[in-house]
Amino acid sequence: MQRIPEVIDCWFDSGSMPFAQFHYPFENQKYFEENYPADFIAEGVDQTRGWFYSMHAIGTFLFNKPAYKNLIVNGHILDKFGKKMSKSLGNAVNPFDIFDKYGADILRWYLVAGSPIWKSKLFNEEDLIDIKNKFFDTLINTYKFFIMYANLNDFDYAKKDHISLKDRKEIDRWIISKLNSLKKEFFELMDGYDITKACRLLSDFTVDELSNWYVRRNRRRFRNPENESDSIAAFQTLYECLYEILKMLAPVSPFLTERLFLDLSNAYESIHLTEFSIYNAELIDSTLEEQMALAQRVVNIVRAVRVKNNLKVRQPLKQLLIPVLNDAEKDNLEKVKNIILEEINVKNLNIIEGNSEIIKKKSKPNFKSIGPKYGKDVKKVQQIINGLTHSEITELEKNGVLQKDNFGLTKEDVEIFTENIEGWIVESDNNITIALDTKLNNELVEEGISREFVNRIQSYRKSNSYNVNDKINVTVKTDSVIYNAIIKYFINIKNEINCENLVESNDNGLKFFETDINNVPFKFYIEKIS
């Protein structure tokens, strides 16, 4: 072997890749013409003046066209303070240590979904922990939930008759609609090379829609279904969601998805040999999605009110009042009324049209809007806005504009807020206002105690690794007020904790677990009976 004396610039060799890889022009002309220019190329930002440029320059010179249609450029990975990693600074991170600690899938997801890939990444190990806890653990726990109950109920997707979507419950139709809406947008983003946004959509759907809403709201259907048909519908719905999520997740996190996919589908073919399935427009119900989104918004507002005002989520409240501006809003709320009440632990939802003495709306000017718009008349407009009546504010909310003293006020000109009255908490979020009745009577307090009791027992079962079908007897030692409240609601809650008998005892020979309910000492002993 003898080295030739002529040495050409190395970038010419790399720039020849688009045709040299096919051994063109010596052969494979048709294959080359079918695949040139490439759909995309991906490399680091440091290749901008090297490989990226040389391919275009040579391609344009030889074929009068660019070498590729799209370019995906990844930035550099820096430390969390924005400094370049180096051994001398001691800020370098060994990727193999990260693989051993978190797995390659989490790191890959972090680099792709954490921020747009063309931006330099400020690497922070705490972000990996956050991704693991919020997304990957949620996905794995959802998968485990499905497998556990599928095994208990001998469910096999391939062996059960498929239940048509129209014959499934509304919440099944909703999540399948959301799944297909996700697939539509996900693949549009991926085809447009907006990978980061596509991954975030997938994460949001998995955590917020599937786990925190669909699975949580349907736990009882998997544990104690109404009938066999309802059980199969629930399992088929969750299976279909997991199956599609894993396929969308696979390109970014290939190892975990391979493991879960093979277990889930009892398949021998790799997930990476399957085809993506396109969305089905016929399964998308935009009206149902809008109604459920409304329910979720109301629930989030009420939950935020509870947290802000230290109102325990397990304490039932008497009523929620929501004013509406038109029949369409009223109809949508009526459709999701029961869902809202279940989620917020409130007995009644009253939908009112027009004014209410409970909800007192007031207004103040948004100077960022009225300043440029009204100039020298700003003070006059400010006085008008400060003096708007409740009915005028409602008219502005309804129509989007209000004529007052020769000024055309818009929603952007006015900041609307509410005032609380005794016993009520009023809160607004954009075009939704709620009023929560916080007054308690004895019956509500007793029911709240029973819910706290369920929470203590379920927490104990979980921390002691009880199976979901393990039956128990419970002995309690507490104040008579607490005990009487539990007994009053025992028939309603015994199935939730899988309890056969509940008794009160002062037997000091029992190994009581000590806690409290509403700051009252509460002790209990659990006997597993099966």
Short mmCIF file of C-alpha atoms in Angstrom, two decimals:
data_model
loop_
_atom_site.label_atom_id
_atom_site.label_comp_id
_atom_site.label_asym_id
_atom_site.label_seq_id
_atom_site.Cartn_x
_atom_site.Cartn_y
_atom_site.Cartn_z
CA MET A 1 0.00 0.00 0.00
CA GLN A 2 1.34 3.40 -0.97
CA ARG A 3 -0.16 6.76 -0.06
CA ILE A 4 -0.84 9.01 -3.03
CA PRO A 5 0.84 12.38 -2.87
CA GLU A 6 -2.25 14.38 -3.90
CA VAL A 7 -4.42 15.19 -0.86
CA ILE A 8 -7.76 16.88 -1.44
CA ASP A 9 -9.63 18.83 1.23
CA CYS A 10 -11.39 16.41 3.60
CA TRP A 11 -14.68 18.25 3.23
CA PHE A 12 -14.75 17.32 -0.45
CA ASP A 13 -14.86 13.65 0.54
CA SER A 14 -17.64 14.22 3.08
CA GLY A 15 -19.48 16.53 0.68
CA SER A 16 -19.52 13.74 -1.89
CA MET A 17 -21.46 11.46 0.46
CA PRO A 18 -24.92 12.00 -1.12
CA PHE A 19 -23.86 10.29 -4.33
CA ALA A 20 -20.75 8.38 -3.27
CA GLN A 21 -22.82 6.27 -0.83
CA PHE A 22 -24.62 4.80 -3.86
CA HIS A 23 -21.33 4.37 -5.84
CA TYR A 24 -22.83 6.76 -8.35
CA PRO A 25 -21.97 7.65 -11.17
CA PHE A 26 -20.35 4.26 -11.66
CA GLU A 27 -23.61 2.37 -10.97
CA ASN A 28 -27.05 2.62 -9.30
CA GLN A 29 -28.13 5.70 -11.27
CA LYS A 30 -31.87 5.07 -10.80
CA TYR A 31 -31.49 4.42 -7.07
CA PHE A 32 -29.52 7.63 -6.71
CA GLU A 33 -32.06 9.72 -8.64
CA GLU A 34 -34.92 8.36 -6.50
CA ASN A 35 -33.16 9.37 -3.27
CA TYR A 36 -31.52 12.68 -4.15
CA PRO A 37 -31.87 15.18 -2.62
CA ALA A 38 -32.27 13.68 0.86
CA ASP A 39 -35.32 14.56 2.95
CA PHE A 40 -33.19 15.77 5.85
CA ILE A 41 -29.78 15.70 7.42
CA ALA A 42 -28.94 15.91 11.12
CA GLU A 43 -25.66 16.97 12.71
CA GLY A 44 -24.16 19.39 15.21
CA VAL A 45 -24.02 23.13 14.72
CA ASP A 46 -20.22 22.93 14.28
CA GLN A 47 -20.81 21.33 10.85
CA THR A 48 -22.40 24.48 9.41
CA ARG A 49 -19.30 25.69 7.57
CA GLY A 50 -18.06 22.17 6.91
CA TRP A 51 -20.28 19.29 5.95
CA PHE A 52 -23.53 21.23 5.47
CA TYR A 53 -21.89 23.73 3.14
CA SER A 54 -19.72 21.29 1.19
CA MET A 55 -22.65 19.00 0.35
CA HIS A 56 -24.70 21.90 -0.98
CA ALA A 57 -21.77 23.36 -2.90
CA ILE A 58 -20.82 20.07 -4.57
CA GLY A 59 -24.44 19.05 -5.14
CA THR A 60 -25.28 22.36 -6.76
CA PHE A 61 -22.12 22.24 -8.91
CA LEU A 62 -22.75 18.69 -10.15
CA PHE A 63 -26.56 18.38 -10.22
CA ASN A 64 -27.80 21.97 -10.08
CA LYS A 65 -29.85 21.27 -6.94
CA PRO A 66 -29.19 21.23 -3.17
CA ALA A 67 -28.13 18.04 -1.43
CA TYR A 68 -30.96 17.93 1.13
CA LYS A 69 -34.38 19.46 1.74
CA ASN A 70 -34.32 19.94 5.52
CA LEU A 71 -31.69 20.41 8.16
CA ILE A 72 -31.89 19.46 11.85
CA VAL A 73 -29.03 21.00 13.79
CA ASN A 74 -28.36 20.11 17.41
CA GLY A 75 -26.58 22.58 19.66
CA HIS A 76 -23.78 21.81 22.07
CA ILE A 77 -24.24 20.31 25.52
CA LEU A 78 -22.98 22.71 28.19
CA ASP A 79 -22.98 22.49 31.96
CA LYS A 80 -25.91 23.89 33.93
CA PHE A 81 -24.20 27.28 34.15
CA GLY A 82 -23.74 27.54 30.38
CA LYS A 83 -20.03 26.72 30.35
CA LYS A 84 -18.44 24.29 27.91
CA MET A 85 -17.71 20.94 29.55
CA SER A 86 -14.06 20.10 30.00
CA LYS A 87 -11.92 17.88 32.20
CA SER A 88 -9.82 20.82 33.35
CA LEU A 89 -12.90 22.61 34.74
CA GLY A 90 -14.17 19.40 36.31
CA ASN A 91 -17.66 19.96 34.87
CA ALA A 92 -17.65 17.14 32.31
CA VAL A 93 -20.34 14.48 32.62
CA ASN A 94 -19.59 10.89 31.69
CA PRO A 95 -22.57 9.72 29.59
CA PHE A 96 -22.01 6.09 30.60
CA ASP A 97 -22.46 7.04 34.25
CA ILE A 98 -25.76 8.69 33.31
CA PHE A 99 -26.80 5.56 31.39
CA ASP A 100 -26.09 3.40 34.42
CA LYS A 101 -27.98 5.75 36.73
CA TYR A 102 -31.05 6.66 34.66
CA GLY A 103 -30.92 4.61 31.48
CA ALA A 104 -30.28 5.82 27.94
CA ASP A 105 -33.98 6.39 27.22
CA ILE A 106 -34.40 9.12 29.82
CA LEU A 107 -31.28 10.93 28.62
CA ARG A 108 -32.40 10.71 25.00
CA TRP A 109 -35.85 12.06 25.90
CA TYR A 110 -34.32 14.86 27.95
CA LEU A 111 -32.08 15.98 25.09
CA VAL A 112 -34.91 15.93 22.55
CA ALA A 113 -37.95 17.05 24.56
CA GLY A 114 -36.34 19.31 27.13
CA SER A 115 -35.73 22.20 24.73
CA PRO A 116 -35.54 22.74 20.95
CA ILE A 117 -32.66 20.60 19.74
CA TRP A 118 -31.03 23.43 17.79
CA LYS A 119 -30.41 25.28 21.06
CA SER A 120 -27.39 24.56 23.21
CA LYS A 121 -28.43 22.39 26.14
CA LEU A 122 -27.55 23.41 29.69
CA PHE A 123 -27.24 19.93 31.18
CA ASN A 124 -28.69 19.55 34.66
CA GLU A 125 -29.00 16.12 36.24
CA GLU A 126 -31.95 17.29 38.35
CA ASP A 127 -33.95 17.68 35.13
CA LEU A 128 -33.43 13.97 34.42
CA ILE A 129 -34.89 13.12 37.82
CA ASP A 130 -37.89 15.35 37.09
CA ILE A 131 -38.49 13.67 33.70
CA LYS A 132 -38.17 10.24 35.25
CA ASN A 133 -40.65 11.02 38.03
CA LYS A 134 -43.23 12.91 36.00
CA PHE A 135 -43.24 11.14 32.65
CA PHE A 136 -41.48 7.79 32.62
CA ASP A 137 -42.67 6.64 36.04
CA THR A 138 -46.20 7.72 35.12
CA LEU A 139 -46.06 5.71 31.89
CA ILE A 140 -44.62 2.66 33.66
CA ASN A 141 -47.17 2.85 36.50
CA THR A 142 -50.02 3.14 34.00
CA TYR A 143 -48.67 0.10 32.18
CA LYS A 144 -48.33 -1.82 35.49
CA PHE A 145 -51.88 -0.84 36.44
CA PHE A 146 -53.17 -2.28 33.18
CA ILE A 147 -51.14 -5.49 33.46
CA MET A 148 -52.12 -6.09 37.08
CA TYR A 149 -55.86 -5.87 36.47
CA ALA A 150 -55.66 -7.54 33.06
CA ASN A 151 -54.05 -10.57 34.74
CA LEU A 152 -56.62 -10.57 37.55
CA ASN A 153 -59.43 -10.53 34.98
CA ASP A 154 -57.78 -12.88 32.43
CA PHE A 155 -57.96 -10.15 29.78
CA ASP A 156 -56.20 -10.80 26.48
CA TYR A 157 -56.75 -8.15 23.82
CA ALA A 158 -56.24 -10.58 20.93
CA LYS A 159 -58.74 -13.09 22.31
CA LYS A 160 -61.63 -10.79 23.25
CA ASP A 161 -64.36 -9.69 20.85
CA HIS A 162 -63.76 -6.08 19.89
CA ILE A 163 -66.35 -3.73 21.36
CA SER A 164 -67.28 -0.96 18.97
CA LEU A 165 -66.41 2.52 20.15
CA LYS A 166 -70.04 3.63 19.90
CA ASP A 167 -70.93 0.93 22.43
CA ARG A 168 -68.33 2.08 24.95
CA LYS A 169 -68.82 4.68 27.67
CA GLU A 170 -68.49 8.36 26.96
CA ILE A 171 -65.15 8.63 28.74
CA ASP A 172 -63.80 5.80 26.55
CA ARG A 173 -64.92 7.65 23.44
CA TRP A 174 -63.32 10.81 24.79
CA ILE A 175 -59.87 9.34 25.40
CA ILE A 176 -59.87 7.60 22.01
CA SER A 177 -60.86 10.91 20.41
CA LYS A 178 -58.01 12.64 22.26
CA LEU A 179 -55.64 9.87 21.18
CA ASN A 180 -56.48 10.38 17.52
CA SER A 181 -56.26 14.16 17.86
CA LEU A 182 -52.83 13.62 19.42
CA LYS A 183 -51.74 11.34 16.57
CA LYS A 184 -52.89 13.86 13.99
CA GLU A 185 -50.91 16.72 15.53
CA PHE A 186 -47.97 14.54 16.56
CA PHE A 187 -47.25 13.28 13.05
CA GLU A 188 -47.81 16.71 11.53
CA LEU A 189 -45.14 18.07 13.88
CA MET A 190 -42.79 15.16 13.24
CA ASP A 191 -43.20 15.56 9.48
CA GLY A 192 -42.37 19.23 10.00
CA TYR A 193 -39.29 18.25 12.06
CA ASP A 194 -40.61 19.99 15.17
CA ILE A 195 -39.56 17.04 17.31
CA THR A 196 -39.47 18.82 20.65
CA LYS A 197 -43.07 20.01 20.47
CA ALA A 198 -44.23 16.60 19.26
CA CYS A 199 -42.58 14.89 22.23
CA ARG A 200 -44.11 17.36 24.67
CA LEU A 201 -47.57 16.68 23.25
CA LEU A 202 -47.02 12.97 23.81
CA SER A 203 -45.84 13.55 27.37
CA ASP A 204 -48.79 15.84 28.20
CA PHE A 205 -51.29 13.31 26.85
CA THR A 206 -49.74 10.42 28.78
CA VAL A 207 -49.57 12.25 32.09
CA ASP A 208 -52.54 14.64 32.06
CA GLU A 209 -55.16 12.98 29.88
CA LEU A 210 -54.49 9.25 30.17
CA SER A 211 -53.07 8.76 33.67
CA ASN A 212 -54.34 11.68 35.74
CA TRP A 213 -57.80 11.79 34.16
CA TYR A 214 -58.85 8.63 32.30
CA VAL A 215 -57.19 5.97 34.48
CA ARG A 216 -57.86 7.76 37.75
CA ARG A 217 -61.53 8.29 36.93
CA ASN A 218 -61.95 4.66 35.82
CA ARG A 219 -60.16 2.77 38.59
CA ARG A 220 -63.42 1.29 39.85
CA ARG A 221 -64.28 -0.01 36.37
CA PHE A 222 -61.09 -2.07 36.39
CA ARG A 223 -61.55 -3.25 39.97
CA ASN A 224 -65.32 -3.78 40.09
CA PRO A 225 -66.84 -3.39 36.60
CA GLU A 226 -70.60 -3.09 36.14
CA ASN A 227 -70.60 -6.10 33.81
CA GLU A 228 -68.29 -8.09 31.52
CA SER A 229 -68.93 -5.86 28.52
CA ASP A 230 -67.99 -2.73 30.46
CA SER A 231 -64.86 -4.45 31.77
CA ILE A 232 -63.74 -5.45 28.27
CA ALA A 233 -64.44 -1.95 26.94
CA ALA A 234 -62.27 -0.36 29.64
CA PHE A 235 -59.40 -2.79 29.09
CA GLN A 236 -59.55 -2.47 25.31
CA THR A 237 -59.56 1.33 25.54
CA LEU A 238 -56.53 1.50 27.84
CA TYR A 239 -54.70 -1.14 25.79
CA GLU A 240 -55.23 0.81 22.57
CA CYS A 241 -53.92 4.00 24.17
CA LEU A 242 -50.80 2.32 25.58
CA TYR A 243 -50.13 0.51 22.30
CA GLU A 244 -50.17 3.73 20.28
CA ILE A 245 -48.22 5.75 22.87
CA LEU A 246 -45.40 3.21 22.87
CA LYS A 247 -45.11 3.32 19.09
CA MET A 248 -44.95 7.12 19.05
CA LEU A 249 -42.41 7.09 21.88
CA ALA A 250 -40.21 4.39 20.34
CA PRO A 251 -37.99 6.52 18.05
CA VAL A 252 -36.82 8.65 20.98
CA SER A 253 -36.81 6.04 23.76
CA PRO A 254 -36.23 2.72 21.98
CA PHE A 255 -35.27 0.42 24.86
CA LEU A 256 -38.09 0.88 27.34
CA THR A 257 -40.70 0.88 24.59
CA GLU A 258 -39.32 -2.39 23.21
CA ARG A 259 -39.63 -4.07 26.61
CA LEU A 260 -43.13 -2.77 27.36
CA PHE A 261 -44.40 -3.37 23.83
CA LEU A 262 -43.35 -7.02 23.73
CA ASP A 263 -44.93 -7.65 27.15
CA LEU A 264 -48.09 -5.70 26.38
CA SER A 265 -48.85 -7.26 23.02
CA ASN A 266 -47.42 -10.74 23.70
CA ALA A 267 -45.56 -10.21 20.43
CA TYR A 268 -42.24 -11.50 19.20
CA GLU A 269 -41.74 -8.83 16.58
CA SER A 270 -39.83 -5.74 17.67
CA ILE A 271 -41.75 -2.50 18.06
CA HIS A 272 -39.21 -1.02 15.65
CA LEU A 273 -40.46 -3.34 12.91
CA THR A 274 -44.08 -2.20 13.25
CA GLU A 275 -45.74 0.55 11.25
CA PHE A 276 -47.10 3.80 12.65
CA SER A 277 -50.88 3.94 12.35
CA ILE A 278 -52.36 7.18 11.06
CA TYR A 279 -55.13 8.93 12.95
CA ASN A 280 -58.77 8.10 12.27
CA ALA A 281 -60.76 11.30 11.71
CA GLU A 282 -64.04 9.45 12.31
CA LEU A 283 -63.00 8.75 15.90
CA ILE A 284 -62.38 12.41 16.71
CA ASP A 285 -65.31 14.04 18.53
CA SER A 286 -64.37 17.71 18.89
CA THR A 287 -67.57 18.54 20.81
CA LEU A 288 -66.87 15.84 23.39
CA GLU A 289 -63.28 17.04 23.71
CA GLU A 290 -64.43 20.64 24.27
CA GLN A 291 -66.91 19.57 26.94
CA MET A 292 -64.32 17.50 28.79
CA ALA A 293 -61.82 20.35 28.53
CA LEU A 294 -64.44 22.61 30.14
CA ALA A 295 -64.89 20.11 32.98
CA GLN A 296 -61.12 19.96 33.48
CA ARG A 297 -60.84 23.75 33.57
CA VAL A 298 -63.58 24.08 36.21
CA VAL A 299 -62.02 21.26 38.25
CA ASN A 300 -58.59 22.90 38.13
CA ILE A 301 -60.01 26.25 39.25
CA VAL A 302 -61.85 24.68 42.21
CA ARG A 303 -58.83 22.60 43.21
CA ALA A 304 -56.67 25.73 43.15
CA VAL A 305 -59.23 27.48 45.36
CA ARG A 306 -59.13 24.59 47.83
CA VAL A 307 -55.34 24.69 48.02
CA LYS A 308 -55.22 28.47 48.28
CA ASN A 309 -57.77 28.53 51.10
CA ASN A 310 -56.66 25.36 52.94
CA LEU A 311 -59.87 23.47 52.17
CA LYS A 312 -59.14 19.74 52.38
CA VAL A 313 -59.87 17.90 49.13
CA ARG A 314 -61.51 15.04 51.04
CA GLN A 315 -63.94 17.38 52.82
CA PRO A 316 -67.23 17.48 50.87
CA LEU A 317 -68.71 20.93 50.30
CA LYS A 318 -72.33 21.88 49.78
CA GLN A 319 -72.46 23.61 46.41
CA LEU A 320 -70.69 25.26 43.51
CA LEU A 321 -72.24 28.09 41.56
CA ILE A 322 -71.22 28.92 37.97
CA PRO A 323 -72.77 31.80 35.99
CA VAL A 324 -73.12 31.39 32.21
CA LEU A 325 -73.60 33.92 29.46
CA ASN A 326 -75.59 31.86 26.95
CA ASP A 327 -77.45 28.60 26.37
CA ALA A 328 -74.46 26.94 24.70
CA GLU A 329 -72.32 27.41 27.82
CA LYS A 330 -75.16 26.13 29.98
CA ASP A 331 -75.66 23.03 27.83
CA ASN A 332 -71.95 22.18 27.88
CA LEU A 333 -71.82 22.50 31.66
CA GLU A 334 -74.92 20.35 32.07
CA LYS A 335 -73.26 17.60 30.01
CA VAL A 336 -70.24 17.43 32.33
CA LYS A 337 -71.98 18.38 35.58
CA ASN A 338 -71.62 14.98 37.23
CA ILE A 339 -67.96 14.70 36.26
CA ILE A 340 -67.19 18.06 37.83
CA LEU A 341 -68.99 17.20 41.07
CA GLU A 342 -67.17 13.87 41.41
CA GLU A 343 -63.79 15.49 40.85
CA ILE A 344 -64.18 18.45 43.21
CA ASN A 345 -66.06 16.63 46.01
CA VAL A 346 -69.02 19.03 46.02
CA LYS A 347 -72.66 17.99 46.41
CA ASN A 348 -74.42 20.34 43.99
CA LEU A 349 -73.56 22.40 40.93
CA ASN A 350 -75.92 25.30 40.27
CA ILE A 351 -75.69 26.88 36.84
CA ILE A 352 -77.18 30.36 36.78
CA GLU A 353 -77.97 32.75 33.99
CA GLY A 354 -77.71 36.47 34.60
CA ASN A 355 -76.70 38.13 37.83
CA SER A 356 -76.20 36.69 41.30
CA GLU A 357 -75.83 38.46 44.62
CA ILE A 358 -73.05 36.02 45.48
CA ILE A 359 -70.84 36.94 42.52
CA LYS A 360 -69.97 40.61 42.63
CA LYS A 361 -67.95 41.59 39.60
CA LYS A 362 -65.81 44.68 39.53
CA SER A 363 -63.49 46.17 36.96
CA LYS A 364 -60.29 48.14 36.68
CA PRO A 365 -58.49 49.52 33.63
CA ASN A 366 -55.76 47.68 31.77
CA PHE A 367 -53.42 50.60 31.11
CA LYS A 368 -51.31 48.62 28.65
CA SER A 369 -54.36 48.55 26.41
CA ILE A 370 -56.10 51.87 27.05
CA GLY A 371 -52.88 53.94 27.17
CA PRO A 372 -51.94 53.63 23.48
CA LYS A 373 -55.59 53.48 22.41
CA TYR A 374 -57.07 56.56 24.13
CA GLY A 375 -54.09 58.87 24.70
CA LYS A 376 -55.24 62.10 26.36
CA ASP A 377 -58.61 60.54 27.22
CA VAL A 378 -57.04 57.82 29.40
CA LYS A 379 -58.16 59.38 32.71
CA LYS A 380 -61.72 59.71 31.49
CA VAL A 381 -61.75 56.07 30.32
CA GLN A 382 -60.21 55.02 33.63
CA GLN A 383 -63.11 56.61 35.54
CA ILE A 384 -65.64 54.94 33.25
CA ILE A 385 -64.09 51.49 33.73
CA ASN A 386 -63.86 51.89 37.51
CA GLY A 387 -67.55 52.76 37.60
CA LEU A 388 -68.90 49.90 35.48
CA THR A 389 -71.84 48.09 37.07
CA HIS A 390 -72.12 44.32 37.44
CA SER A 391 -74.58 44.12 34.53
CA GLU A 392 -72.34 46.25 32.29
CA ILE A 393 -69.37 44.01 33.04
CA THR A 394 -71.48 40.96 32.21
CA GLU A 395 -72.52 42.57 28.92
CA LEU A 396 -68.85 43.23 28.11
CA GLU A 397 -67.96 39.61 28.85
CA LYS A 398 -70.83 38.37 26.71
CA ASN A 399 -70.41 40.62 23.66
CA GLY A 400 -66.72 41.42 23.83
CA VAL A 401 -67.44 45.16 23.51
CA LEU A 402 -69.35 47.79 25.50
CA GLN A 403 -70.39 51.28 24.38
CA LYS A 404 -70.15 53.70 27.30
CA ASP A 405 -70.08 57.51 27.12
CA ASN A 406 -69.00 57.46 23.45
CA PHE A 407 -66.15 55.04 24.13
CA GLY A 408 -66.09 51.51 22.72
CA LEU A 409 -64.55 49.40 25.48
CA THR A 410 -63.22 45.92 24.71
CA LYS A 411 -62.28 42.98 26.92
CA GLU A 412 -58.62 43.91 26.47
CA ASP A 413 -59.28 47.32 28.03
CA VAL A 414 -60.72 45.93 31.25
CA GLU A 415 -59.45 43.66 34.01
CA ILE A 416 -62.41 41.94 35.67
CA PHE A 417 -62.21 40.62 39.22
CA THR A 418 -64.62 39.38 41.87
CA GLU A 419 -65.18 39.96 45.56
CA ASN A 420 -65.97 37.26 48.10
CA ILE A 421 -68.92 37.41 50.46
CA GLU A 422 -69.05 35.60 53.80
CA GLY A 423 -69.12 31.82 53.43
CA TRP A 424 -68.31 31.90 49.72
CA ILE A 425 -65.09 32.01 47.70
CA VAL A 426 -65.30 33.49 44.22
CA GLU A 427 -62.61 32.93 41.60
CA SER A 428 -62.32 33.72 37.90
CA ASP A 429 -60.10 32.35 35.15
CA ASN A 430 -60.52 34.02 31.76
CA ASN A 431 -64.19 33.53 30.88
CA ILE A 432 -65.04 31.12 33.72
CA THR A 433 -66.19 32.31 37.14
CA ILE A 434 -66.99 30.00 40.04
CA ALA A 435 -68.43 30.59 43.51
CA LEU A 436 -67.70 27.89 46.10
CA ASP A 437 -69.89 27.53 49.20
CA THR A 438 -67.51 26.76 52.07
CA LYS A 439 -70.04 26.56 54.92
CA LEU A 440 -70.08 23.15 56.65
CA ASN A 441 -72.82 21.30 58.50
CA ASN A 442 -72.53 18.16 60.63
CA GLU A 443 -73.40 15.81 57.78
CA LEU A 444 -70.66 17.23 55.54
CA VAL A 445 -68.12 17.02 58.36
CA GLU A 446 -69.01 13.38 59.05
CA GLU A 447 -68.69 12.42 55.40
CA GLY A 448 -65.32 14.18 55.31
CA ILE A 449 -64.19 12.09 58.28
CA SER A 450 -65.22 8.89 56.48
CA ARG A 451 -63.15 9.92 53.44
CA GLU A 452 -60.14 10.64 55.63
CA PHE A 453 -60.58 7.18 57.14
CA VAL A 454 -60.50 5.59 53.68
CA ASN A 455 -57.34 7.51 52.88
CA ARG A 456 -55.58 6.26 56.04
CA ILE A 457 -56.52 2.64 55.36
CA GLN A 458 -55.58 2.75 51.67
CA SER A 459 -52.23 4.36 52.47
CA TYR A 460 -51.54 1.61 55.00
CA ARG A 461 -52.47 -1.10 52.49
CA LYS A 462 -50.17 0.42 49.87
CA SER A 463 -47.19 0.93 52.18
CA ASN A 464 -47.53 -2.67 53.41
CA SER A 465 -47.77 -4.13 49.89
CA TYR A 466 -51.29 -5.52 50.19
CA ASN A 467 -52.77 -6.94 47.01
CA VAL A 468 -55.87 -5.21 45.67
CA ASN A 469 -57.97 -8.31 46.37
CA ASP A 470 -56.74 -8.85 49.96
CA LYS A 471 -59.72 -8.64 52.32
CA ILE A 472 -59.29 -7.14 55.79
CA ASN A 473 -60.95 -6.56 59.16
CA VAL A 474 -60.33 -3.22 60.87
CA THR A 475 -60.26 -2.41 64.57
CA VAL A 476 -60.22 1.27 65.52
CA LYS A 477 -59.48 3.19 68.72
CA THR A 478 -60.52 6.84 68.60
CA ASP A 479 -62.90 9.60 69.69
CA SER A 480 -66.61 8.71 69.51
CA VAL A 481 -67.26 11.51 66.99
CA ILE A 482 -64.72 9.99 64.58
CA TYR A 483 -65.94 6.43 65.13
CA ASN A 484 -69.63 7.29 64.72
CA ALA A 485 -68.91 9.10 61.45
CA ILE A 486 -67.03 6.08 60.09
CA ILE A 487 -69.81 3.69 61.11
CA LYS A 488 -72.42 5.93 59.51
CA TYR A 489 -70.74 5.66 56.10
CA PHE A 490 -69.22 2.19 56.46
CA ILE A 491 -71.63 0.54 54.03
CA ASN A 492 -70.58 3.04 51.37
CA ILE A 493 -66.84 2.71 51.92
CA LYS A 494 -66.31 -0.95 52.85
CA ASN A 495 -65.83 -1.99 49.21
CA GLU A 496 -63.29 0.76 48.63
CA ILE A 497 -60.98 -0.63 51.31
CA ASN A 498 -62.07 -4.27 50.80
CA CYS A 499 -63.11 -4.54 54.45
CA GLU A 500 -65.40 -7.20 55.89
CA ASN A 501 -65.86 -5.94 59.47
CA LEU A 502 -65.15 -2.77 61.44
CA VAL A 503 -65.15 -2.69 65.25
CA GLU A 504 -64.06 -0.37 68.04
CA SER A 505 -61.78 -1.74 70.74
CA ASN A 506 -59.44 -0.62 73.53
CA ASP A 507 -57.53 -3.93 73.49
CA ASN A 508 -53.96 -2.85 74.33
CA GLY A 509 -52.69 -6.19 73.08
CA LEU A 510 -53.25 -5.15 69.48
CA LYS A 511 -50.47 -3.45 67.57
CA PHE A 512 -52.30 -0.25 66.61
CA PHE A 513 -51.06 2.06 63.88
CA GLU A 514 -51.23 5.65 65.15
CA THR A 515 -52.29 8.66 63.09
CA ASP A 516 -54.97 11.37 63.28
CA ILE A 517 -58.13 12.55 61.54
CA ASN A 518 -58.87 16.27 61.65
CA ASN A 519 -56.22 16.60 64.37
CA VAL A 520 -58.00 14.01 66.54
CA PRO A 521 -55.86 10.96 67.54
CA PHE A 522 -56.86 7.91 65.52
CA LYS A 523 -55.49 4.40 65.93
CA PHE A 524 -56.31 1.34 63.88
CA TYR A 525 -55.32 -2.29 63.56
CA ILE A 526 -55.69 -4.29 60.33
CA GLU A 527 -56.15 -8.04 60.15
CA LYS A 528 -55.67 -9.59 56.72
CA ILE A 529 -58.26 -12.36 56.27
CA SER A 530 -57.53 -13.49 52.70
#
